[in-house]
Coordinates of C-alpha atoms in Angstrom, one line a residue:
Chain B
X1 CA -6.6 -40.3 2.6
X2 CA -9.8 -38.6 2.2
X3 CA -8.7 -36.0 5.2
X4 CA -5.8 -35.1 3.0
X5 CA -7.7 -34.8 -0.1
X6 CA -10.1 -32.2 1.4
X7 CA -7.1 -30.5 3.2
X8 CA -4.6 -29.9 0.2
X9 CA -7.6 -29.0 -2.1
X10 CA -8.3 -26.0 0.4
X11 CA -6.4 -22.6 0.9
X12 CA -6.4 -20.3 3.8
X13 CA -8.4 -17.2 2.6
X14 CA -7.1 -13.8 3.1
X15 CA -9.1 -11.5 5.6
X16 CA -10.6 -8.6 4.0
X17 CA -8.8 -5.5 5.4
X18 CA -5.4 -4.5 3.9
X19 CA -3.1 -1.9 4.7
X20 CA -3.7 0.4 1.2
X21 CA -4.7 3.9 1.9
X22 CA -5.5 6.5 -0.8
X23 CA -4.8 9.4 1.5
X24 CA -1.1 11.0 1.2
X25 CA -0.2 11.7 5.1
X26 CA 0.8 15.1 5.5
X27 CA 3.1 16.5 8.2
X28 CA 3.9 20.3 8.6
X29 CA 7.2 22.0 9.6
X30 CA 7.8 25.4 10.3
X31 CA 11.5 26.1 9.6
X32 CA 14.4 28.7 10.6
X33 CA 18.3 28.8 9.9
X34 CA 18.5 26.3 12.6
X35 CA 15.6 23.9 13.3
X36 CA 12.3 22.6 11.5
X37 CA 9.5 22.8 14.5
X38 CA 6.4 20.3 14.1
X39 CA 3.4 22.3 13.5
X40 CA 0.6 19.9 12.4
X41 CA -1.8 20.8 14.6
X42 CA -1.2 24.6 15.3
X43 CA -2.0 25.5 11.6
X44 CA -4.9 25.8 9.5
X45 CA -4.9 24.1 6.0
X46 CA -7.3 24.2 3.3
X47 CA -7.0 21.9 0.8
X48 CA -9.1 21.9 -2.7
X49 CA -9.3 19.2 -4.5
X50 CA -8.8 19.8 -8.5
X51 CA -11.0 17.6 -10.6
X52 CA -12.5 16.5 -7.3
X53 CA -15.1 17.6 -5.1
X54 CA -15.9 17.2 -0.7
X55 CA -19.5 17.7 -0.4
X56 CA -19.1 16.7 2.9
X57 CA -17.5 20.4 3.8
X58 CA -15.8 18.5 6.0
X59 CA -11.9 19.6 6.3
X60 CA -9.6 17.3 4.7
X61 CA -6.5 16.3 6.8
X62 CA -4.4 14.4 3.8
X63 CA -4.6 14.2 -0.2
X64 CA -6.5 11.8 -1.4
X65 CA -5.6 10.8 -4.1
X66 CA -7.5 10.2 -7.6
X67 CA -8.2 6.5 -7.9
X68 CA -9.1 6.6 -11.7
X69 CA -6.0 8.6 -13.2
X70 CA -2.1 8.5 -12.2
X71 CA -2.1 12.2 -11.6
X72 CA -3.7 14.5 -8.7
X73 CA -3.5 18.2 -8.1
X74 CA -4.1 20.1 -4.6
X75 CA -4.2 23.7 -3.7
X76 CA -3.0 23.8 -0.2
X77 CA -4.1 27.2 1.4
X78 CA -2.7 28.9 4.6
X79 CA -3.2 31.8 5.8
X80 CA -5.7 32.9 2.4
X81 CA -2.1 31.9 0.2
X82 CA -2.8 29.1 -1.8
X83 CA 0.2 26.7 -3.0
X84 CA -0.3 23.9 -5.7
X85 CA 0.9 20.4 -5.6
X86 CA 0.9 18.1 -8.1
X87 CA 1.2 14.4 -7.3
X88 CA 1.9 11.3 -9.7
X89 CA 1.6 7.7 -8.4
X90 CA 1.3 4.3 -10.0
X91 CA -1.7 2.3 -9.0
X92 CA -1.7 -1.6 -8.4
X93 CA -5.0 -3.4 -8.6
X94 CA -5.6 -6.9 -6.9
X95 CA -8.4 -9.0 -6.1
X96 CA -8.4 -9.9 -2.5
X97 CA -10.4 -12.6 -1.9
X98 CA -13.2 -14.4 -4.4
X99 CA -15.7 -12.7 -1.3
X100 CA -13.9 -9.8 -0.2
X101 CA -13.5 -8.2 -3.6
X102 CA -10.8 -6.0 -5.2
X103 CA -8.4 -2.9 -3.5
X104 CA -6.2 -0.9 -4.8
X105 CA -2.8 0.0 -4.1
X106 CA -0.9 3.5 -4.5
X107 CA 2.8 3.6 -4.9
X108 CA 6.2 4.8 -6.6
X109 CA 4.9 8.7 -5.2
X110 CA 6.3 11.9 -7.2
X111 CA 5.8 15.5 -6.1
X112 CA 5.6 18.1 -8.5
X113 CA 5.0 21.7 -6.7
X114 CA 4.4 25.4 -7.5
X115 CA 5.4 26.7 -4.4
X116 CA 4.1 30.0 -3.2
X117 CA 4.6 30.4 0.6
X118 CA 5.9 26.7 1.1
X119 CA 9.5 26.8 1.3
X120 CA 9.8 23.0 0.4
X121 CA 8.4 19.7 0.2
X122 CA 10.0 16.6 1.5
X123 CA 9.0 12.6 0.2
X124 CA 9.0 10.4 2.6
X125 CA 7.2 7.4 1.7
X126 CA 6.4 6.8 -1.7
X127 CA 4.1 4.0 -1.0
X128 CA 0.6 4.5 0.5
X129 CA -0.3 2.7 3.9
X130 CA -2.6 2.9 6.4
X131 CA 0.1 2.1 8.8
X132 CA 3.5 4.1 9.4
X133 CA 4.0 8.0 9.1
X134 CA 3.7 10.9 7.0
X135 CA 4.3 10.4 2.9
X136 CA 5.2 14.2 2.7
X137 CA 6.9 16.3 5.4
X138 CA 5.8 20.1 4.1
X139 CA 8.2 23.4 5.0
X140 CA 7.0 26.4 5.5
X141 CA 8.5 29.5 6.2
X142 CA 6.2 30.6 8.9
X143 CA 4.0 32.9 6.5
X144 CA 1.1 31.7 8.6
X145 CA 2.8 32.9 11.7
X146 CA 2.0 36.8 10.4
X147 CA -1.4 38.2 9.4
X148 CA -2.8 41.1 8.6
X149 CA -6.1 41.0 10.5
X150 CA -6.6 42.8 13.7
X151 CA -9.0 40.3 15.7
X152 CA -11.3 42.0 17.8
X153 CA -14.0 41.2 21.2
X154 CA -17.3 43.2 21.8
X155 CA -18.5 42.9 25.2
X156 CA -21.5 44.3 27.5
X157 CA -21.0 47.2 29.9
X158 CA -20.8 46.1 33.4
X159 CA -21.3 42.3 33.0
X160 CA -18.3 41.7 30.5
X161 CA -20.0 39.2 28.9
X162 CA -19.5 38.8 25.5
X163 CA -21.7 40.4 23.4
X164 CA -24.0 37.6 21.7
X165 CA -24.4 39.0 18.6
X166 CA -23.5 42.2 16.4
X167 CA -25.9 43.4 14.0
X168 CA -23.7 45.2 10.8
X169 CA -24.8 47.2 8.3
X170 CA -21.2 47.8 6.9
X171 CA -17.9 48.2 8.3
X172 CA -15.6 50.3 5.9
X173 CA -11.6 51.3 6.7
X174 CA -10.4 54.8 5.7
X175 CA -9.7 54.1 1.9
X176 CA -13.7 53.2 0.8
X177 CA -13.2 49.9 1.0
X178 CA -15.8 47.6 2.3
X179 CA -14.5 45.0 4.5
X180 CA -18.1 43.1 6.1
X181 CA -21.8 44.3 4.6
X182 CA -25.5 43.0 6.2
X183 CA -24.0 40.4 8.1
X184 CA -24.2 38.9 11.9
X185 CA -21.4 38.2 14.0
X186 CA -21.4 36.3 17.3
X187 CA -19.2 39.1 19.3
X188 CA -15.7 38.3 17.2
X189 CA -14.8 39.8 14.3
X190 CA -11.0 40.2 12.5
X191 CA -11.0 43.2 9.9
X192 CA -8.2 43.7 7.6
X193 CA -5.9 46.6 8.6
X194 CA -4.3 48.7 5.3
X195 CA -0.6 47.2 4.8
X196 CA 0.4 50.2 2.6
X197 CA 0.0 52.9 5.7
X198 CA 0.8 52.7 9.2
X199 CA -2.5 53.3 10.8
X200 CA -6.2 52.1 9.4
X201 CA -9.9 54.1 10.5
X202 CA -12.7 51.8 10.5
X203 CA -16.4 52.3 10.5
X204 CA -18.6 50.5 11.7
X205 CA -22.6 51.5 10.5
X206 CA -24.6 49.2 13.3
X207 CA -28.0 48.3 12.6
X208 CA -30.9 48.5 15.5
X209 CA -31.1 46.0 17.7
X210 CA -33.3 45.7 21.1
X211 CA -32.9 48.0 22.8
X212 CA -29.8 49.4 20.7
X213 CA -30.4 52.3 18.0
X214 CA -28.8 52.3 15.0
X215 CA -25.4 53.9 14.9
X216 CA -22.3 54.2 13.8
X217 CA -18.8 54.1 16.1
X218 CA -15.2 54.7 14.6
X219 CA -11.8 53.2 15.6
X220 CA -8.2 54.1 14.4
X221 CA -5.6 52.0 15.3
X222 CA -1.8 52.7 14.7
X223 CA 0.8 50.1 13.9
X224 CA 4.3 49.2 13.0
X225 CA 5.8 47.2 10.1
X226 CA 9.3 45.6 9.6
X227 CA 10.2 43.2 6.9
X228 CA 11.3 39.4 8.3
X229 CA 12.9 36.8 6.8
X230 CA 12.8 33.5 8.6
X231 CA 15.3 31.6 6.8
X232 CA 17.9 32.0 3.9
X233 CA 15.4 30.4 1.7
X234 CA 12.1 31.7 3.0
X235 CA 10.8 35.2 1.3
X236 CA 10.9 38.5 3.1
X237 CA 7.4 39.0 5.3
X238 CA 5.8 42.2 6.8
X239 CA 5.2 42.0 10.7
X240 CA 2.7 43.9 12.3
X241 CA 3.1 45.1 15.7
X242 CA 3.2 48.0 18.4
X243 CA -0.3 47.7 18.2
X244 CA -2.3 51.0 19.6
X245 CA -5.5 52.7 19.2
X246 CA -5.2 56.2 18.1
X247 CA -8.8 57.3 18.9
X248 CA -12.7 55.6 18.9
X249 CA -16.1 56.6 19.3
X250 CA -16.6 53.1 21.5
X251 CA -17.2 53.1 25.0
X252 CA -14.3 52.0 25.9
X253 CA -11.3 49.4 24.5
X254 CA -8.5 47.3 25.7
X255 CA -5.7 46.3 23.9
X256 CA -4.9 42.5 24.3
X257 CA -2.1 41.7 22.3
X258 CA -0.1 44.3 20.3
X259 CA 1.0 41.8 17.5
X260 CA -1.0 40.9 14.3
X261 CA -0.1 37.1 14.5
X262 CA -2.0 33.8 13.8
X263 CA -1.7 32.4 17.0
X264 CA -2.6 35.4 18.7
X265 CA -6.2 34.8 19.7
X266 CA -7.6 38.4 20.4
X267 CA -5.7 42.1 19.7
X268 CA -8.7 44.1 21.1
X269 CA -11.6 43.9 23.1
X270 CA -14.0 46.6 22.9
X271 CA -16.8 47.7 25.8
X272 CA -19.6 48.8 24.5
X273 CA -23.0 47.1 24.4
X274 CA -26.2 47.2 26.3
X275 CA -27.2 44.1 27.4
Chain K
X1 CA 12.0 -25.1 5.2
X2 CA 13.7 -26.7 8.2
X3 CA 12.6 -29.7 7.0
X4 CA 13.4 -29.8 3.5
X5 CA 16.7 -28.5 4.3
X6 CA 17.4 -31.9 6.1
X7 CA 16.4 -34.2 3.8
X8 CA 18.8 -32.2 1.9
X9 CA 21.3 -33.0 4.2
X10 CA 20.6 -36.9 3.9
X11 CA 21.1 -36.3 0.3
X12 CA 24.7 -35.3 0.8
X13 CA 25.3 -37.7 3.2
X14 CA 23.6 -40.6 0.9
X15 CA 25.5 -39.6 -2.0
X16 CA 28.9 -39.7 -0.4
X17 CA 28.6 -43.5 0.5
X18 CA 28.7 -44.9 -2.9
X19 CA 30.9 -47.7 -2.6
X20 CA 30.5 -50.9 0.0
X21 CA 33.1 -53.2 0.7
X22 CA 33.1 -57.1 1.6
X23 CA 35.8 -59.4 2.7
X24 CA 38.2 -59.0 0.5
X25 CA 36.7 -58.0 -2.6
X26 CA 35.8 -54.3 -4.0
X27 CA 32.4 -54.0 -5.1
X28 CA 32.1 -50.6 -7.9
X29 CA 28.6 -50.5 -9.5
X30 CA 28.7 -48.9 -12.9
X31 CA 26.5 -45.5 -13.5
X32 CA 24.3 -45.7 -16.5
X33 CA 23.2 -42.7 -18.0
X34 CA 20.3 -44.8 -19.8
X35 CA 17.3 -43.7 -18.6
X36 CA 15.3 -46.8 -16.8
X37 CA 11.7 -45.7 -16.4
X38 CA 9.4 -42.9 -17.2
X39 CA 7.1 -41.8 -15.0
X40 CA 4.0 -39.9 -15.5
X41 CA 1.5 -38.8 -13.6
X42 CA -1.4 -36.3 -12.8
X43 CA -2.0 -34.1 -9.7
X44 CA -5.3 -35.4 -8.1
X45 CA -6.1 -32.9 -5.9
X46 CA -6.3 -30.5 -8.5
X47 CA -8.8 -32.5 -10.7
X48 CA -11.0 -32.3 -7.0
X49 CA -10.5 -29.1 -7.2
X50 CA -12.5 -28.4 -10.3
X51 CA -15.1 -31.0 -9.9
X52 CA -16.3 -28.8 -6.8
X53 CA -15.3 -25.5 -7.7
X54 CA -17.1 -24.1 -10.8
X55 CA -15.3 -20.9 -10.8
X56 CA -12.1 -22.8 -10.8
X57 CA -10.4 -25.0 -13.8
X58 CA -6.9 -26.7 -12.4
X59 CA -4.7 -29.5 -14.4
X60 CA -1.4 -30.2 -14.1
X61 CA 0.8 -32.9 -15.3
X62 CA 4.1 -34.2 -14.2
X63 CA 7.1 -37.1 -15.9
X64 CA 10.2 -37.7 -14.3
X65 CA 12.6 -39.5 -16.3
X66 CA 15.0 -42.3 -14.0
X67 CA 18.3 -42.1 -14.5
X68 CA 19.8 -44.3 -11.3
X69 CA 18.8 -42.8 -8.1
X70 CA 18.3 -39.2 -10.0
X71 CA 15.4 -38.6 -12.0
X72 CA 14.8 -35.5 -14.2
X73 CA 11.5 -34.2 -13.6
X74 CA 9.1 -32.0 -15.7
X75 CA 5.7 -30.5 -14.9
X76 CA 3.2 -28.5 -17.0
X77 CA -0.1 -27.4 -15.8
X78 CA -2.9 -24.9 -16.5
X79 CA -5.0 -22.8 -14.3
X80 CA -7.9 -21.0 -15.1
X81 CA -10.5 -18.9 -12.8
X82 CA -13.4 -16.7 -13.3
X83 CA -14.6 -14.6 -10.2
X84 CA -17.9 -12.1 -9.6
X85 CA -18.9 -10.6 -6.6
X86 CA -21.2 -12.3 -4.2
X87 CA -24.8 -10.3 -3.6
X88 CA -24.5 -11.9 -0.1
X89 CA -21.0 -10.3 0.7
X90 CA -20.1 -6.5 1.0
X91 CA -18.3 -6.9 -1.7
X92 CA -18.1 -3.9 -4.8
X93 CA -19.4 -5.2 -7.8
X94 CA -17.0 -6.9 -10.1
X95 CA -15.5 -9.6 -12.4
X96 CA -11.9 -11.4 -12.6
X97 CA -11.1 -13.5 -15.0
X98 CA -7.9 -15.2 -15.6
X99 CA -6.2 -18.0 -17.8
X100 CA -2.6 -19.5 -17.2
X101 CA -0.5 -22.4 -17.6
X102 CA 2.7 -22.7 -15.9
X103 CA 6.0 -25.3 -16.3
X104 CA 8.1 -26.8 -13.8
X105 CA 11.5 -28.6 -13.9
X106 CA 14.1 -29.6 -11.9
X107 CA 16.0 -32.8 -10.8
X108 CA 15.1 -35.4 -8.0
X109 CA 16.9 -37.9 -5.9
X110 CA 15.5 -40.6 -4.0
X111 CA 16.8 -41.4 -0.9
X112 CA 14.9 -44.6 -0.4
X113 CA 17.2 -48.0 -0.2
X114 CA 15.6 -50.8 -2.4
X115 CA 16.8 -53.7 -0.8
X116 CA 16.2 -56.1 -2.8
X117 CA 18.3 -54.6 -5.4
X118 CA 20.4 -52.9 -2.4
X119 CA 20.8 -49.3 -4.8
X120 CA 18.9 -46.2 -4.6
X121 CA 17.7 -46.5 -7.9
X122 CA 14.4 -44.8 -8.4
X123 CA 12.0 -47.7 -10.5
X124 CA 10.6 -48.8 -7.3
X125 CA 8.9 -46.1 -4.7
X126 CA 11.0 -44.0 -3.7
X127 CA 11.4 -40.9 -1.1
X128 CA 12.5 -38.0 -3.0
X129 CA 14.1 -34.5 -2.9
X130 CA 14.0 -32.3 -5.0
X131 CA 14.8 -28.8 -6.7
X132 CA 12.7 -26.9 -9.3
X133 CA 12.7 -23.7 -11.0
X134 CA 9.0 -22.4 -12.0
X135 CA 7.8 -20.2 -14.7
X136 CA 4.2 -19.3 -15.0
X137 CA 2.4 -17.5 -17.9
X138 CA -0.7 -15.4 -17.0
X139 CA -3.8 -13.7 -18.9
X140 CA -5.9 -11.9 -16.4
X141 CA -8.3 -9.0 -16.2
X142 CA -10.1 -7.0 -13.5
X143 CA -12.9 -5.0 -13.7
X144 CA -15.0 -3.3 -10.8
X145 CA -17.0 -0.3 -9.9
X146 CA -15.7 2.1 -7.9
X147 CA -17.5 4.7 -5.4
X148 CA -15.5 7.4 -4.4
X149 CA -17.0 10.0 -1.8
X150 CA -15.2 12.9 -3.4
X151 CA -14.2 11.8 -6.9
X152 CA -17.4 10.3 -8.3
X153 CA -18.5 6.7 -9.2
X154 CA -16.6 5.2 -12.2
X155 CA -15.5 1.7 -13.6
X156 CA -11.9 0.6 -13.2
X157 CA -10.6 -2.0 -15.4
X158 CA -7.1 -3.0 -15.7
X159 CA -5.3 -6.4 -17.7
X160 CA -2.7 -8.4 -17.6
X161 CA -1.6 -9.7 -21.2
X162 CA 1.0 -13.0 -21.0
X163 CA 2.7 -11.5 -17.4
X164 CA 5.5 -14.2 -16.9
X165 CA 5.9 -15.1 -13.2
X166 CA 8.8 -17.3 -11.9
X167 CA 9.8 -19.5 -8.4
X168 CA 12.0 -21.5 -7.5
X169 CA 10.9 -24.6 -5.3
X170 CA 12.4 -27.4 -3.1
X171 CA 9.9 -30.5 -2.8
X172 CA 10.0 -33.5 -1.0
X173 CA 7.5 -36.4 -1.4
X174 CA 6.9 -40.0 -1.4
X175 CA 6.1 -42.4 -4.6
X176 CA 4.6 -45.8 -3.6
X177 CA 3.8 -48.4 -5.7
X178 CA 0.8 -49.6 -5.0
X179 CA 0.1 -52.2 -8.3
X180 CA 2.8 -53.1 -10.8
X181 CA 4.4 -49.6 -12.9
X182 CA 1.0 -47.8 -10.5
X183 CA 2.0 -45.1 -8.3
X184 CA 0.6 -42.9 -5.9
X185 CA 2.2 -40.2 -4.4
X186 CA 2.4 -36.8 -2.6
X187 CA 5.1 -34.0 -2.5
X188 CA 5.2 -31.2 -0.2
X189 CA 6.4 -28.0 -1.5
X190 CA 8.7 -24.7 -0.6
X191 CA 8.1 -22.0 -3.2
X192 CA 10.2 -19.1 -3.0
X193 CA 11.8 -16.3 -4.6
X194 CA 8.8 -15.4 -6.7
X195 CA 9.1 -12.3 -9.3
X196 CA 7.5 -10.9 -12.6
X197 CA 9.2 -10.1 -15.3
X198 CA 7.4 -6.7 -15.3
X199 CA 5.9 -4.8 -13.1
X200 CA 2.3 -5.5 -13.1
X201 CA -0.8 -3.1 -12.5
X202 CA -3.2 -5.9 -11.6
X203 CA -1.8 -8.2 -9.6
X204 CA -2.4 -11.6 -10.6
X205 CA -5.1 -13.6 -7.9
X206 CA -3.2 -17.1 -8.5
X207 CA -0.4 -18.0 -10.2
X208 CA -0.6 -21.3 -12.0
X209 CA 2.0 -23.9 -10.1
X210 CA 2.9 -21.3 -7.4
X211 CA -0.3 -20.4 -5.5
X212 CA -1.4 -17.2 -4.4
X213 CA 0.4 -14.1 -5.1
X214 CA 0.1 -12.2 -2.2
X215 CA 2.9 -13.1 -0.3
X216 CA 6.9 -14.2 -2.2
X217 CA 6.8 -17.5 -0.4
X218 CA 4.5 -20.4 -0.2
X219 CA 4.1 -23.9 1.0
X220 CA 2.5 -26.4 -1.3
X221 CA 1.1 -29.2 -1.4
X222 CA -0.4 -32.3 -4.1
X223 CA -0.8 -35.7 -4.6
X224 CA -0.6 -37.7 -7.7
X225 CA -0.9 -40.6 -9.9
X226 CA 1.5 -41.8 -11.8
X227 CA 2.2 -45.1 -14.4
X228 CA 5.9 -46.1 -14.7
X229 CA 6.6 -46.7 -18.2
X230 CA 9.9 -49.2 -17.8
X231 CA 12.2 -48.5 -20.1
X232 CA 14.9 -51.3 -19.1
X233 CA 15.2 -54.2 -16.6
X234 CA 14.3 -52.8 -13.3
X235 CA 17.5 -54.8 -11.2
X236 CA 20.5 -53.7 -13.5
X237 CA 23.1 -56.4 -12.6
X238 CA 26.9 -54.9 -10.6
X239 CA 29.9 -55.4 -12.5
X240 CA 32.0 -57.1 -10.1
X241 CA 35.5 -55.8 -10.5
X242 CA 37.8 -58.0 -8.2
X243 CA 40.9 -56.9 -7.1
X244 CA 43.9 -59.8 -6.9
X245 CA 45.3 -60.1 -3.4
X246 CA 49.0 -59.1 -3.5
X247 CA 51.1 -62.1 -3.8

């Protein structure tokens, strides 16, 4: 009897991990007429939180949602475009256990966007879990694939060792404008070509360094553009490409990759430096 | 749930063998629809409960009024808790507080022979089965600090105000009478089917006569007291209807 009394006057306790999340899971699709291709991890994606900050500088893989309102906001930037989405939930509080405290729960999910370069946005789970897949499945039309940035490599003479570090006093194009001032580069740098003409001169004023006067080094490069559309619903793109270098003041150069792309790694590598 | 679902088979079979024959005569025993005992009674483990569980407050109360072998069975009970986070656990800081009463009824039939009386009638202890339908009423609030890495620190508090749960149950137990009209007795419990009549924003830690509310479906279990109030002879005599043999 007594066995039974101090049985049925007991109750299992819950453990103290549940499955809620406050992160929307994000996966990204590049689309065409034909096919959406996963992308998650070839891309690049800043988000920003509104209202919110990440003092951590650390990049953020999801959305995490607000836990004190019903209503969140993102800017989702690719490629320097930035896109805005606006998520509304419902929240669920519960108390756990006595000793493990409350949680909360997000649910009933609802995606409001102002879509710039995203071509849509697809809900997939409306309920937030630590378990399962993504919440939102994100189209793009590839505007990440094409860039205007020519990426280029300085090197050593001889040893072809990457040059450790450049010292720049300004690096201008043809028009005036200044594209890097008074900074130090670790022997990569990507300089925005001119989209309106189909070449772009660049100076580069280089500051003393060593054994290296202070000089200053020109490069032209030529270049071709053609307008793509990726899909009936995607917006019409520039491409960049027949890369070449119409003259340079620099050592020498070698063109890597004639394409102005985001997965291209390097366009040009220029020989030049004294060890 | 296996279980229960066989006594509920005995029920059917029980009920279906209502009639006994002897020799030559036909034995019919009359149904009376006047009640023969109330029962009432109070769930023991729950007054344990609160003697050793200062943050907790449980009562509940059941009658079941005897009507042959069935018996027509109400319950009404209150549940109150108050919660706060303990400085030894990892817990956030916070407070839950919640008050609730809840009513069960439903029918029971005993499937225990008395054979002194040789009936199933349900004055004497009895092994039951039973059905119930559950309605719960709760008042409950929540309210805890929250530290959020990239939103800030803030205070969340969120309320429940007369949320209406409901069940549905099938029980089986024992009554025994251990002194004259004194009972003591346990019933083990299926609660399912559990829903709010809205949604709710804080989920409720208990619900009063269900349990738990973290998962729809929940085993029960209580032990009781109970005083039979009679309210006619306990051994109602057979009318004896004979038939004449053919001549």
């Amino acid at each position: 009897m007594l066995v039974f009394l101090g049985l049925a006057a007991c109750e299992d306790e819950p453990g103290c991990v549940t499955n809620n999340f406050e992160v929307v899971k994000l996966a990204f699709y590049q689309i065409d007429d034909t096919t959406a291709r996963s992308v998650d991890k070839d891309i690049e994606v800043g988000i920003t939180l509104v209202g919110g900050s990440n003092p951590s500088g650390e990049p953020l893989s999801g959305l995490p949602l607000n836990p004190t309102q019903d209503v969140s906001t993102f800017y989702i930037s690719r490629n320097g475009v930035t896109d805005t989405i606006v998520l509304r939930y419902q929240r669920e509080q519960q108390l756990i256990s006595p000793d493990c405290g409350p949680t909360q729960r997000f649910f009933n999910l609802v995606v409001d966007t102002a879509l710039t370069t995203i071509d849509s946005v697809r809900l997939i789970e409306p309920e937030l879990s630590k378990i399962g897949g993504a919440n939102l499945e994100i189209f793009t039309c590839q505007d990440e694939f094409y860039t205007q940035e020519v990426k280029l490599n300085f090197q050593e003479k001889d040893t072809l060792v990457r040059t450790d570090s450049l010292f720049i006093q300004r690096i201008s194009d043809g028009t005036g404008r200044v594209l890097v001032e008074n900074d130090t580069v670790f022997g990569r740098l990507n300089l925005s070509i001119n989209p309106l003409a189909d070449r772009t001169e660049f100076t580069f004023e280089l500051l003393a360094h060593g054994d290296q006067p202070a000089r200053t080094e020109t490069l032209t490069i030529t270049y071709e553009q053609e307008a793509v559309r990726f899909a009936k619903s995607c917006r019409l793109q520039t491409r960049y490409f027949n890369l070449d270098t119409l003259s340079t003041t620099f050592d020498s150069l070698r063109i890597e990759n004639r394409e102005l792309a985001q997965d291209v790694s390097l366009n040009l590598r220029i020989v030049d430096f004294i060890p | 749930m296996f279980i229960l679902l066989g006594l509920a088979g005995l029920v059917l079979g029980s009920t279906s063998s209502y009639a006994q024959t002897e020799a030559d005569t036909t034995v019919r025993r009359a149904f009376s629809f006047r009640p023969s005992g109330l029962r009432v009674g109070m769930a023991l483990n729950d007054l344990i409960r609160t003697a050793t569980n200062a943050a907790d407050t449980r009562y509940s109360f059941q009658g079941d009024l005897a009507f042959g072998r069935f018996m027509l069975v109400g319950e009404y009970g209150v549940a109150n808790t108050k919660q706060q986070d303990n400085p030894d656990r990892s817990a956030p800081p916070y407070t839950y507080d919640s008050q609730g009463s809840f009513l069960r009824i439903g029918v029971d039939v005993n499937l225990l022979k008395d054979r002194e009386a040789n009936d199933y009638d349900a004055a004497g202890s009895i092994l039951l089965f039973g059905l119930r339908f559950g309605r719960a009423q709760i008042n409950d609030q929540l309210s805890y600090e929250l530290v959020d890495s990239l939103w800030g620190t803030t205070v969340l508090t969120q309320q429940n105000d007369e949320l209406v749960a409901t069940w549905a149950e099938m029980t089986a137990g024992v009554k025994v009478e251990v002194f004259k009209n004194l009972f003591l007795g346990y019933n083990l419990r299926f609660k399912f089917a559990q829903g709010f009549s809205d949604e709710p924003l804080l989920l409720p830690y208990y619900i009063p006569g269900f349990g738990r509310s973290d998962r729809p479906e929940r085993f029960g279990f209580d032990y009781s007291i109970f005083y039979r109030i009679p309210l006619k002879r306990r051994k109602a005599r057979p009318i004896l209807i004979r038939d004449m043999p053919d001549q």
